[in-house]
Coordinates of C-alpha atoms in Angstrom, one line a residue:
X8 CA 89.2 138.2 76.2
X9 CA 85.9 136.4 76.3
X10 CA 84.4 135.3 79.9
X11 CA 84.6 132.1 79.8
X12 CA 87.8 131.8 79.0
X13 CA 88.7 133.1 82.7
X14 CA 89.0 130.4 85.7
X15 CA 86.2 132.8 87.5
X16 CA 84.0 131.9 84.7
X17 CA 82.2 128.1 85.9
X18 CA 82.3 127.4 81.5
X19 CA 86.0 127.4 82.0
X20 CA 86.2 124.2 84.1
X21 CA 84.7 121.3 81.4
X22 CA 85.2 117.9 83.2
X23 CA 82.1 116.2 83.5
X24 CA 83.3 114.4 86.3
X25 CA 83.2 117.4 89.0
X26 CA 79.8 117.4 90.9
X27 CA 78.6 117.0 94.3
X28 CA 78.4 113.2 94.2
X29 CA 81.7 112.9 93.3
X30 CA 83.3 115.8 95.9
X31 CA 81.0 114.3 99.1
X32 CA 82.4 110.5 98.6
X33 CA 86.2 112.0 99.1
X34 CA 84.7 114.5 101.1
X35 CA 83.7 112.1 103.8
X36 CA 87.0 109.8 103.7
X37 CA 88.8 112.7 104.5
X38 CA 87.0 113.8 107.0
X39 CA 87.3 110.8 109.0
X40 CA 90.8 110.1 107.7
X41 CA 92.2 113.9 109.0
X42 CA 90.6 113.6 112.1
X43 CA 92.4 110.2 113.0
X44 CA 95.4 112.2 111.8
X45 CA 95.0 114.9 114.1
X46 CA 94.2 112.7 117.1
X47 CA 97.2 110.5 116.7
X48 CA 99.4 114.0 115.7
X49 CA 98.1 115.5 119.4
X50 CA 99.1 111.6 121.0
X51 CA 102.5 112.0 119.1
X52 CA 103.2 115.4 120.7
X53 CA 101.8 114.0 124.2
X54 CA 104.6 111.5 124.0
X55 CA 106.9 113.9 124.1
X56 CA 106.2 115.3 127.5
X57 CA 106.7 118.5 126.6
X58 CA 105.1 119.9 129.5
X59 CA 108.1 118.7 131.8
X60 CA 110.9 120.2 130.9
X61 CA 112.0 122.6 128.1
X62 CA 114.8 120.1 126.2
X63 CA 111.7 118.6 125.6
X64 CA 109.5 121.0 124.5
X65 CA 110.1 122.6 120.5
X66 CA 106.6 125.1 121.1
X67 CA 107.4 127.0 124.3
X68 CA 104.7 129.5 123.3
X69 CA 101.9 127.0 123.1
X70 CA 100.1 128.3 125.9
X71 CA 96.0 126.9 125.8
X72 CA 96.8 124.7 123.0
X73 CA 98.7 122.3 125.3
X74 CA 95.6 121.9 127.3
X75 CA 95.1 117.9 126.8
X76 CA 98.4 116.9 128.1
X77 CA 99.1 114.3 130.5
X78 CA 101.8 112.1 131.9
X79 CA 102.7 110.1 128.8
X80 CA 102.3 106.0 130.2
X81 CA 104.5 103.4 129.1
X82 CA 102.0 100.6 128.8
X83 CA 101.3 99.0 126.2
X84 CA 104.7 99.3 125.4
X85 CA 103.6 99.1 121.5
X86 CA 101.0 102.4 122.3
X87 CA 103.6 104.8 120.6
X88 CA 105.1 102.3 117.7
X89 CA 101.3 102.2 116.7
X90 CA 99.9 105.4 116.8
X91 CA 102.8 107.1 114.9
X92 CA 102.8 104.3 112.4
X93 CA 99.0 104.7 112.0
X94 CA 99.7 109.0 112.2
X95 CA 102.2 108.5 108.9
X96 CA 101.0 105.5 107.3
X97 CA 97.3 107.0 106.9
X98 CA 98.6 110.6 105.9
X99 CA 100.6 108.8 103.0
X100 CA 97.7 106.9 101.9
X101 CA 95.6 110.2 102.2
X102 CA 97.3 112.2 99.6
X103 CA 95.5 110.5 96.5
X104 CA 92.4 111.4 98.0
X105 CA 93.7 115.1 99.5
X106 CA 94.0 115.7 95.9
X107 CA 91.5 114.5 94.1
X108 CA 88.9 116.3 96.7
X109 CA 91.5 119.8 96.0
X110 CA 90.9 119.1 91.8
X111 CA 87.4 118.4 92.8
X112 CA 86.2 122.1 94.3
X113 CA 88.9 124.0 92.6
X114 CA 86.7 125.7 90.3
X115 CA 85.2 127.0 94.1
X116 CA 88.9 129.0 94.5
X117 CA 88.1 131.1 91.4
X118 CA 84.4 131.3 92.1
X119 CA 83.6 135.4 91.9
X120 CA 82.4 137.4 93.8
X121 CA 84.2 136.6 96.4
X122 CA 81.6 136.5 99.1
X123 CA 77.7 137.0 98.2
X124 CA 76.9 135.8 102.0
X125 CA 78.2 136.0 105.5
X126 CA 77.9 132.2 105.4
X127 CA 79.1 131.7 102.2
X128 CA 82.2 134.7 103.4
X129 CA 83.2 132.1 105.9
X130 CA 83.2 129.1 103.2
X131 CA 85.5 130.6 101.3
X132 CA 87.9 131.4 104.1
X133 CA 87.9 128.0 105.5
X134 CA 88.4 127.0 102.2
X135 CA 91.2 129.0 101.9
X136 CA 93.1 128.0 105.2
X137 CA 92.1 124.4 104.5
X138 CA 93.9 124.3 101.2
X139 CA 96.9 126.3 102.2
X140 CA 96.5 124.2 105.7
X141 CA 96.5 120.7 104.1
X142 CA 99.4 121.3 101.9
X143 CA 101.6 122.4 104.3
X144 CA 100.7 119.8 106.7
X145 CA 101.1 117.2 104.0
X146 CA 104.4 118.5 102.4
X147 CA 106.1 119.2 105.8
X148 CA 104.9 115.7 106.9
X149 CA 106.4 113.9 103.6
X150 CA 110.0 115.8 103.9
X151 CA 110.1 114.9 107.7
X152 CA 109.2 111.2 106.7
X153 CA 112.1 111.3 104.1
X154 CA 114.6 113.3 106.5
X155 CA 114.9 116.4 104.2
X156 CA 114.4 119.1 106.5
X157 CA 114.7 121.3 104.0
X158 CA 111.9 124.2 105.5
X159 CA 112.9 126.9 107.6
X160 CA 112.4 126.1 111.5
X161 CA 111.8 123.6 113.6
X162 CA 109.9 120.9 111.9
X163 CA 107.9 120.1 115.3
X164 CA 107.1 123.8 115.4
X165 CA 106.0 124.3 111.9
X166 CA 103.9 120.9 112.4
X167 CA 102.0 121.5 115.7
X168 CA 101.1 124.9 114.7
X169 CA 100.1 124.2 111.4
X170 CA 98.1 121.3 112.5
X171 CA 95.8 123.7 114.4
X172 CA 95.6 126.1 111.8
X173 CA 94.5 123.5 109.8
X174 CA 92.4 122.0 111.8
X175 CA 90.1 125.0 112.9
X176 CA 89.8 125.4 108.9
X177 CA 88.9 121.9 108.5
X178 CA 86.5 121.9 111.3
X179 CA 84.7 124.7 110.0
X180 CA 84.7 123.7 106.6
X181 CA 83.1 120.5 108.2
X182 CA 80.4 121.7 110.4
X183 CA 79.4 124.0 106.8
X184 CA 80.0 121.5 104.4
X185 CA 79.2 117.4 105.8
X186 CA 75.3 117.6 106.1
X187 CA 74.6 118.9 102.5
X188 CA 77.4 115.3 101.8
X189 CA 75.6 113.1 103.7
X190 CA 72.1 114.2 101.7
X191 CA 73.7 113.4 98.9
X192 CA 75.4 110.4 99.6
X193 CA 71.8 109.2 101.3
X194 CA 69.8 110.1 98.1
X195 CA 72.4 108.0 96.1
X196 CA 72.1 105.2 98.1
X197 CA 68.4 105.2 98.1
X198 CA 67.8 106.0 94.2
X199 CA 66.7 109.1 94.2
X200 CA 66.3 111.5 91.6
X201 CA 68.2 114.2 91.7
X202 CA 66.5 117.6 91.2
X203 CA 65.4 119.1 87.7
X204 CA 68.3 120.7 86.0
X205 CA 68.1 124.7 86.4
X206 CA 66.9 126.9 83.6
X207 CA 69.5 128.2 81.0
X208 CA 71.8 131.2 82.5
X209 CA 74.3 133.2 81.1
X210 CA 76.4 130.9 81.0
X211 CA 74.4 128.4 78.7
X212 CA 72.0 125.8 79.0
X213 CA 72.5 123.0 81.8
X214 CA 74.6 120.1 81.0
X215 CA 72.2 117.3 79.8
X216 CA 69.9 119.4 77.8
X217 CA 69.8 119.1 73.7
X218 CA 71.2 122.4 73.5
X219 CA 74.1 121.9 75.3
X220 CA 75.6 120.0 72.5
X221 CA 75.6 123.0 70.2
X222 CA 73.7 123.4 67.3
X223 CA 73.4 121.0 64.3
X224 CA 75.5 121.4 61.0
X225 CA 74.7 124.0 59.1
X226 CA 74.0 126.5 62.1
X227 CA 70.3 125.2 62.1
X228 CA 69.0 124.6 65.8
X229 CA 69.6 120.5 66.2
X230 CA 67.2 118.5 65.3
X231 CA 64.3 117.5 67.6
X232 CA 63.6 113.9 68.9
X233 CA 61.8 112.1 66.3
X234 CA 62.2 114.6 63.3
X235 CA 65.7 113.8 61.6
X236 CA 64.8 117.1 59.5
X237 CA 63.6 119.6 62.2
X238 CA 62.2 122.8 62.0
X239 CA 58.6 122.8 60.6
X240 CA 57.9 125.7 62.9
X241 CA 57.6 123.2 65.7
X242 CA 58.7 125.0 68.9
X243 CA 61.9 124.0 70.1
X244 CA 62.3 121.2 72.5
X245 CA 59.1 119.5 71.2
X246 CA 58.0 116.8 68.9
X247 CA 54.0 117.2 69.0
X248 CA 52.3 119.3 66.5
X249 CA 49.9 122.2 68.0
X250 CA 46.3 120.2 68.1
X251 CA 47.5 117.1 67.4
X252 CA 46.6 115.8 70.4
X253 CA 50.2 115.8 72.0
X254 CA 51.1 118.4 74.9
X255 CA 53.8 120.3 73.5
X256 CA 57.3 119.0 74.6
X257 CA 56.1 115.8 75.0
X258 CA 56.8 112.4 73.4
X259 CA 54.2 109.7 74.9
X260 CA 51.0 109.9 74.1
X261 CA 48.6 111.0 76.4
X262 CA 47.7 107.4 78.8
X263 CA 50.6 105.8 76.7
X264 CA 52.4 105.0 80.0
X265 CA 55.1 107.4 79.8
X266 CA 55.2 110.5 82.4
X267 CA 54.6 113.8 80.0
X268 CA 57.7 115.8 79.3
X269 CA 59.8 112.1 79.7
X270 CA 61.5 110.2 77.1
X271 CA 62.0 107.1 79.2
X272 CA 59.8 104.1 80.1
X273 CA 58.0 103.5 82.9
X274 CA 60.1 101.2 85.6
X275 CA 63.2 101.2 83.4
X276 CA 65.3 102.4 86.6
X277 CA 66.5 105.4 84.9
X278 CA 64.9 108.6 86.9
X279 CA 64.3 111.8 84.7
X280 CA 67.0 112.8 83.0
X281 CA 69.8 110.3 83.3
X282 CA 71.3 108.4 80.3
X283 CA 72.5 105.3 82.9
X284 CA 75.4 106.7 84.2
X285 CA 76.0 109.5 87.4
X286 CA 73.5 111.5 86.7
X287 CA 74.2 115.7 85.7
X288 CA 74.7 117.4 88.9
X289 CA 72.5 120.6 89.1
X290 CA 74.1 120.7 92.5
X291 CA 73.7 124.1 94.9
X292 CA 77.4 124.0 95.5
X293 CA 77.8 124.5 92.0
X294 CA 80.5 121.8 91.3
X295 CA 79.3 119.9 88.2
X296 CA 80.0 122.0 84.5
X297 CA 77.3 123.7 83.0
X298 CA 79.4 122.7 79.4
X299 CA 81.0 120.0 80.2
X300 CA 83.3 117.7 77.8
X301 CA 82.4 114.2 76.7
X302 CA 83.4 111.8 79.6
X303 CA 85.9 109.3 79.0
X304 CA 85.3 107.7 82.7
X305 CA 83.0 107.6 85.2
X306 CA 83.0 108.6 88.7
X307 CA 82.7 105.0 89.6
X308 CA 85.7 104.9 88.0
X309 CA 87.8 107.9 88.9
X310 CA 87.0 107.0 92.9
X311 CA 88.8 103.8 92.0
X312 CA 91.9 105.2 90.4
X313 CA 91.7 106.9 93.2
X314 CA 91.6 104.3 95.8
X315 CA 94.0 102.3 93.4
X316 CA 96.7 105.1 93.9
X317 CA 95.6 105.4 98.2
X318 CA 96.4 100.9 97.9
X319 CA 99.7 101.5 96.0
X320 CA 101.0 104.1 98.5
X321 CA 99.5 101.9 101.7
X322 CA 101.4 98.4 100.3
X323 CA 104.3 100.4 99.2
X324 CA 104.9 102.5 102.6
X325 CA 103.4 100.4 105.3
X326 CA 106.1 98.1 105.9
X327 CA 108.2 100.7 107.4
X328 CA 106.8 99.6 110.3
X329 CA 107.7 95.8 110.4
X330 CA 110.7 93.9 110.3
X331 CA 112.1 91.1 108.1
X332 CA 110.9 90.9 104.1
X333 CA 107.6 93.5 104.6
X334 CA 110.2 96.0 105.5
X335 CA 111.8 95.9 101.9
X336 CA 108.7 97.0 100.4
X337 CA 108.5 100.1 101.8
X338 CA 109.8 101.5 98.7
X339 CA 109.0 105.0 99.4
X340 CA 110.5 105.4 103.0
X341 CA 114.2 105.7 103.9
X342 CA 114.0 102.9 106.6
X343 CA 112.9 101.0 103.9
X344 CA 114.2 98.6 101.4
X345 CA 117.8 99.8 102.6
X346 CA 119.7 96.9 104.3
X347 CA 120.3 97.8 108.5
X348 CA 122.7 94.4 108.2
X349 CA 122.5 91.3 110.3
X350 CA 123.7 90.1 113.8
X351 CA 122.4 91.0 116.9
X352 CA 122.5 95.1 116.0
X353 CA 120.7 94.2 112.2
X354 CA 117.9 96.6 112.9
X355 CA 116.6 100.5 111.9
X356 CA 118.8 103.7 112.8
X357 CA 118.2 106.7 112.3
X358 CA 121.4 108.5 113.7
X359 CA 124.9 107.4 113.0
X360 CA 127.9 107.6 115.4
X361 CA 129.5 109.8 112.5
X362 CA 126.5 111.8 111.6
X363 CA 126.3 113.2 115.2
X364 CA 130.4 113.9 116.3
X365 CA 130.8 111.0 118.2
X366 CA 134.2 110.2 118.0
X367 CA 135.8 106.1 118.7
X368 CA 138.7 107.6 120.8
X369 CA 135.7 109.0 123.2
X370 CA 133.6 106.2 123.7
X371 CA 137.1 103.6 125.0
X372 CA 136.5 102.3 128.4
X373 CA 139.6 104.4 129.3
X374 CA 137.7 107.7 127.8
X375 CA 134.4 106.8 128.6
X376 CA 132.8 107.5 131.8
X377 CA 128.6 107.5 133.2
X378 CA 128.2 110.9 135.5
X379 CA 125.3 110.0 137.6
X380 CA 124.0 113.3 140.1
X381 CA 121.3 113.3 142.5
X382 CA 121.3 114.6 146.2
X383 CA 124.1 112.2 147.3
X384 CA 126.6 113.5 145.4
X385 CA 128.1 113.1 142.1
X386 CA 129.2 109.4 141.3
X387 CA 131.5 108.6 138.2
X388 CA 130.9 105.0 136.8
X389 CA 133.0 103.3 133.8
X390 CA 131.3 101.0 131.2
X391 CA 132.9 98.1 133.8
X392 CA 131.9 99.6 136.7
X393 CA 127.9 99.6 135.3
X394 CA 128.9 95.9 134.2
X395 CA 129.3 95.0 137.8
X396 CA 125.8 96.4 139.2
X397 CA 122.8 94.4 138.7
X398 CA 121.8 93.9 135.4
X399 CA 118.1 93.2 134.1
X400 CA 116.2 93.3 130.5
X401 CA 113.6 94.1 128.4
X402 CA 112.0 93.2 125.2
X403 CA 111.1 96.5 123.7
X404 CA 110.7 98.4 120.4
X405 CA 112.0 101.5 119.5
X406 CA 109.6 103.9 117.3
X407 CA 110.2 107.2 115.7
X408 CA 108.1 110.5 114.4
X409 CA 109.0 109.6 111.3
X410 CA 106.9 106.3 111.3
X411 CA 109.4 103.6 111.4
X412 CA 109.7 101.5 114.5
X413 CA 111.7 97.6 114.6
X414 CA 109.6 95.1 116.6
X415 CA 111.1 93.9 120.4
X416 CA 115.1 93.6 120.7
X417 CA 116.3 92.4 123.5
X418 CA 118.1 95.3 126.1
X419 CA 120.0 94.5 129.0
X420 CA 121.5 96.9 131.7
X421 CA 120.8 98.8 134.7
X422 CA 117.3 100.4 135.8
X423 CA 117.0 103.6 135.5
X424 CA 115.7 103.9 139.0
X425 CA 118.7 101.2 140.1
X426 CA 120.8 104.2 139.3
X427 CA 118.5 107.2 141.0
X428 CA 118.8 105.0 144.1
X429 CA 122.9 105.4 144.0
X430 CA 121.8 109.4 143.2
X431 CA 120.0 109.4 146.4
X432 CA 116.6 108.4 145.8
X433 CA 114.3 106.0 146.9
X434 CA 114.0 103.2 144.0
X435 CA 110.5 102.6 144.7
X436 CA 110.3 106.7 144.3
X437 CA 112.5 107.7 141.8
X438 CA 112.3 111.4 140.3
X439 CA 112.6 113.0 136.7
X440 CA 115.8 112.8 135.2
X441 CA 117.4 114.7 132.5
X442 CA 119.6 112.3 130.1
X443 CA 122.9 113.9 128.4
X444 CA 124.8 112.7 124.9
X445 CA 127.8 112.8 124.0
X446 CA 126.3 114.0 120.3
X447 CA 127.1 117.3 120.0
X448 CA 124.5 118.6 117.2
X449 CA 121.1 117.2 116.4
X450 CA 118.0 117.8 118.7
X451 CA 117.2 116.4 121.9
X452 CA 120.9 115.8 122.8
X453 CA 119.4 116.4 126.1
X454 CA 116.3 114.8 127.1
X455 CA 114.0 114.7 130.0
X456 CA 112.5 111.6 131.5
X457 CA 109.4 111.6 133.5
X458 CA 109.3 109.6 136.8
X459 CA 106.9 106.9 135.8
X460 CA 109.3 106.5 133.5
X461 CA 112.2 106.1 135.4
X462 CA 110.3 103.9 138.2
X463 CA 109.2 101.5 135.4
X464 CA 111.5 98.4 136.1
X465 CA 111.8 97.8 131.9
X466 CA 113.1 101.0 131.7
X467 CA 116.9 100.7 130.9
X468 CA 120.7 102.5 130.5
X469 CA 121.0 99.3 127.9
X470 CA 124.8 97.9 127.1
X471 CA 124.2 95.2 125.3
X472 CA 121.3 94.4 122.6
X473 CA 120.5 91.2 121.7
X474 CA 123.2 89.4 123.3
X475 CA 125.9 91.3 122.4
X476 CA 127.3 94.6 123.4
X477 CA 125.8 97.8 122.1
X478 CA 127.9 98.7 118.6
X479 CA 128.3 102.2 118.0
X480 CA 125.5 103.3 115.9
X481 CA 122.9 101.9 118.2
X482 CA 124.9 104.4 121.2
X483 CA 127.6 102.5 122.5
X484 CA 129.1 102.2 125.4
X485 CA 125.4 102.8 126.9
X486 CA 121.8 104.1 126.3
X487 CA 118.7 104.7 127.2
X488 CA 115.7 102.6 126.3
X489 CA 112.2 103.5 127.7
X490 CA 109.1 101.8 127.3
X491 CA 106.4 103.6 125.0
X492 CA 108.9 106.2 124.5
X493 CA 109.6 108.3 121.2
X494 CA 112.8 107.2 119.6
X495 CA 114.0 110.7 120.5
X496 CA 114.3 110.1 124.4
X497 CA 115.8 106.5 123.6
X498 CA 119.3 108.4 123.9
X499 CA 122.3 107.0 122.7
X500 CA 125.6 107.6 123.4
X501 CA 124.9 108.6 127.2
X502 CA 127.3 110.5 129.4
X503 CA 125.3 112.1 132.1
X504 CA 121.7 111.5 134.4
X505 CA 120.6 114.8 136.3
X506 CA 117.9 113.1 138.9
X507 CA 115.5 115.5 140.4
X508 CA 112.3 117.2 140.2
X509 CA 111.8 119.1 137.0
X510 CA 108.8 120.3 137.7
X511 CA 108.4 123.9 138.4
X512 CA 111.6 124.3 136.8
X513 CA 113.4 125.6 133.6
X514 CA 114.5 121.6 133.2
X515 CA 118.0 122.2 133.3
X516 CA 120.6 122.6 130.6
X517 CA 119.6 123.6 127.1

């Protein structure tokens, strides 16, 4: 088997559009694109207060890497419904570019030997775990945004890990890779030649020579420039005879104008060796082919089919996030062209009363009953009974991980703190609270609730939405709704409130 027919061999990878030009652009969008992904991923996970209880927390053995946490506020109450939809919406958009930049350096994969450097040792392995890294993250993040938890695990565990994995990788492919980009991408803005094309190898001669395109019919060495018959035991790559007056391997005359060893004019805006498009890339990271095929598009426009597939995704995903006709053309997510009805509960689920056990014949005001705990006791209240207590509401969204949020509905019910009070508890001081279901599979069945968000007076046990009692799928007889609060600790279906201080504590019941 001949060389350079192996993927280790750089005359095996032919596209003349590879080349550090090319790779830097994408380069650079993604590096500013992940890291807006990872900071709105670490927000996401904040949001969660996983530090408060363990209902809440998916990475119990997160040790340092929960080190940025904080109490999770709930102003602005659109803070959540925001980041998350800018965390998915930008990771959709990404994936044209993730792979474009992957296609880009692949040739780098295959590159032997393996390391010729310490420095170059650790490119390779962050190139490595930044591959592996980004196609995890991606894929995992697509199925989760389609609800096809088809991977082993926890998908919060697999994410959050994975993230950091990823990350370090990308970091330190970063810090090795972004100032040899930005050259680039500041000689190209300026004009600038790029350097002379490196001496024939092994491999053959560099791409933009005469002898890259092969030899002239007849096996004869191709014609040089000037002489349509050649030879004449002129010296190859020349057109001036020995003592004629021309240096050999020039063209121009000597004071003719033209630069010796050029072919071009003075001031035509063409520097040295370029035929008016992205010039040959004799690039140190080795990206462009030395034998490359005849293009059939430039890198202009390959950046724009590109960005052209980055738009389609954006226009065709974004409107997850909105309500009324941009919501049906969000083609591509499952809260999206589907049809969440009319009437006061015509808005986004993502749990139905089926899908999680809840049976009618439970939720009858006869059935049904609120167990509220605290240190006055245990106190019992019926749908009717929470009827009668002071009712107040809210204008708030309800967002999700997987990106899709409904603008404001209108909840009204009973504060949250309104009902530590009858626990025990001073309103004005309410404590944690852990929030039951009456779902019986599914995570977060049983959710903890930090104080600031139980003393927030917009935070709700909701009966009624939009003027009309709750309907089953959106957790009648009575739910939770929260401020700035993951859809997860919205909980539906509500049977039980544990007030107290979680912290320093297992959280209660798993």
């Amino acid at each position: 088997m001949h060389e350079h027919r192996l993927p280790s061999s750089p005359r095996f990878w032919r596209s003349p559009l590879r080349g550090t030009w090319f790779t830097s652009v994408l380069g650079v969008v993604l590096l500013a694109g992940i890291t807006v992904l990872f900071v709105t991923g670490l927000l996401s996970y904040a949001a969660y207060n996983p530090d408060l209880s363990r209902v809440n927390d998916k990475t119990p053995d997160k040790g340092l890497l929960g080190f940025y946490l904080f109490d999770w506020p709930t102003d602005p109450v659109w803070l959540y419904r925001f980041t998350q939809g800018v965390h998915v919406t930008l990771g959709v958009v990404l994936v044209p570019v993730l792979l474009a930049k992957l296609w880009s350096v692949v040739p780098k994969l295959f590159a032997m030997p393996p390391a010729r450097s310490l420095a170059h040792g650790l490119e390779r392995l962050s190139l490595l775990l930044l591959v592996g890294g980004a196609l995890f993250q991606f894929v995992t993040g697509l199925l989760n945004i389609q609800l096809d938890y088809i991977f082993p695990g926890s998908f919060y565990r697999l994410h959050f890990y994975g993230a950091w994995v990823f990350f370090a990788a990308f970091a330190l492919h970063a810090a090795l890779r972004t100032p040899t980009a930005l050259r680039t991408l500041r000689a190209h803005r300026h004009g600038a030649a790029p350097p002379p094309p490196p001496p024939a190898g092994p491999e053959g001669p560099p791409e933009g020579t005469p002898e890259a395109a092969g030899p002239a019919p007849g096996g004869a060495p191709e014609a040089a420039a000037g002489e349509p018959g050649g030879g004449g035991g002129k010296p190859e790559g020349t057109t001036g005879e020995p003592g004629d007056g021309k240096p050999e391997g020039t063209t121009g005359e000597p004071g003719d104008g033209k630069p010796e060893g050029t072919t071009e004019e003075p001031g035509d805006g063409k520097p040295e060796g370029e035929d008016g498009g992205p010039p040959a890339d004799p690039d140190p990271a080795d990206l462009a082919a030395p034998r490359p095929d005849a293009p059939t598009v430039s890198r202009r426009g390959a950046l724009w089919f590109v960005g052209g597939g980055s738009l389609l995704l954006f226009a065709t995903t974004v409107g997850r996030s909105f309500d009324g006709p941009l919501r049906t053309t969000a083609l591509l997510a499952p809260h999206g062209w589907t049809d969440p009805g009319s009437g006061p509960g015509g808005f986004q689920i993502n749990k139905t009363a089926a899908s999680r056990g809840i049976r009618p014949a439970e939720t009858t005001e006869d059935a049904w009953r609120l167990t509220v705990t605290g240190p006055a006791g245990t106190v019992r209240l019926s749908r009717a009974g929470l009827l009668e207590l002071p009712l107040h509401s809210a204008a708030l969204p309800i967002a999700c991980v997987e990106g899709w949020s409904t603008s404001a509905q209108w909840w009204r019910g009973v504060r949250l703190r309104d009902l530590a009070e009858l626990a025990g508890y001073r309103p004005e001081d309410p404590p944690d609270v852990l929030v039951e279901s009456l779902q019986r599979r599914g995570s977060f069945r049983i959710a903890a609730l930090r104080a600031n968000q139980v003393a927030d007076g917009r935070s709700l046990l909701a009966l009624d939405v939009n003027g009309e009692p709750l309907t089953p799928d959106h957790g009648f007889p009575a739910r939770v709704i929260v401020p700035n609060a993951p859809g997860v600790l919205n909980t539906k279906w509500v049977t039980r409130l544990d007030f107290g201080d979680l912290s320093g504590s297992d959280g209660g019941r798993s």
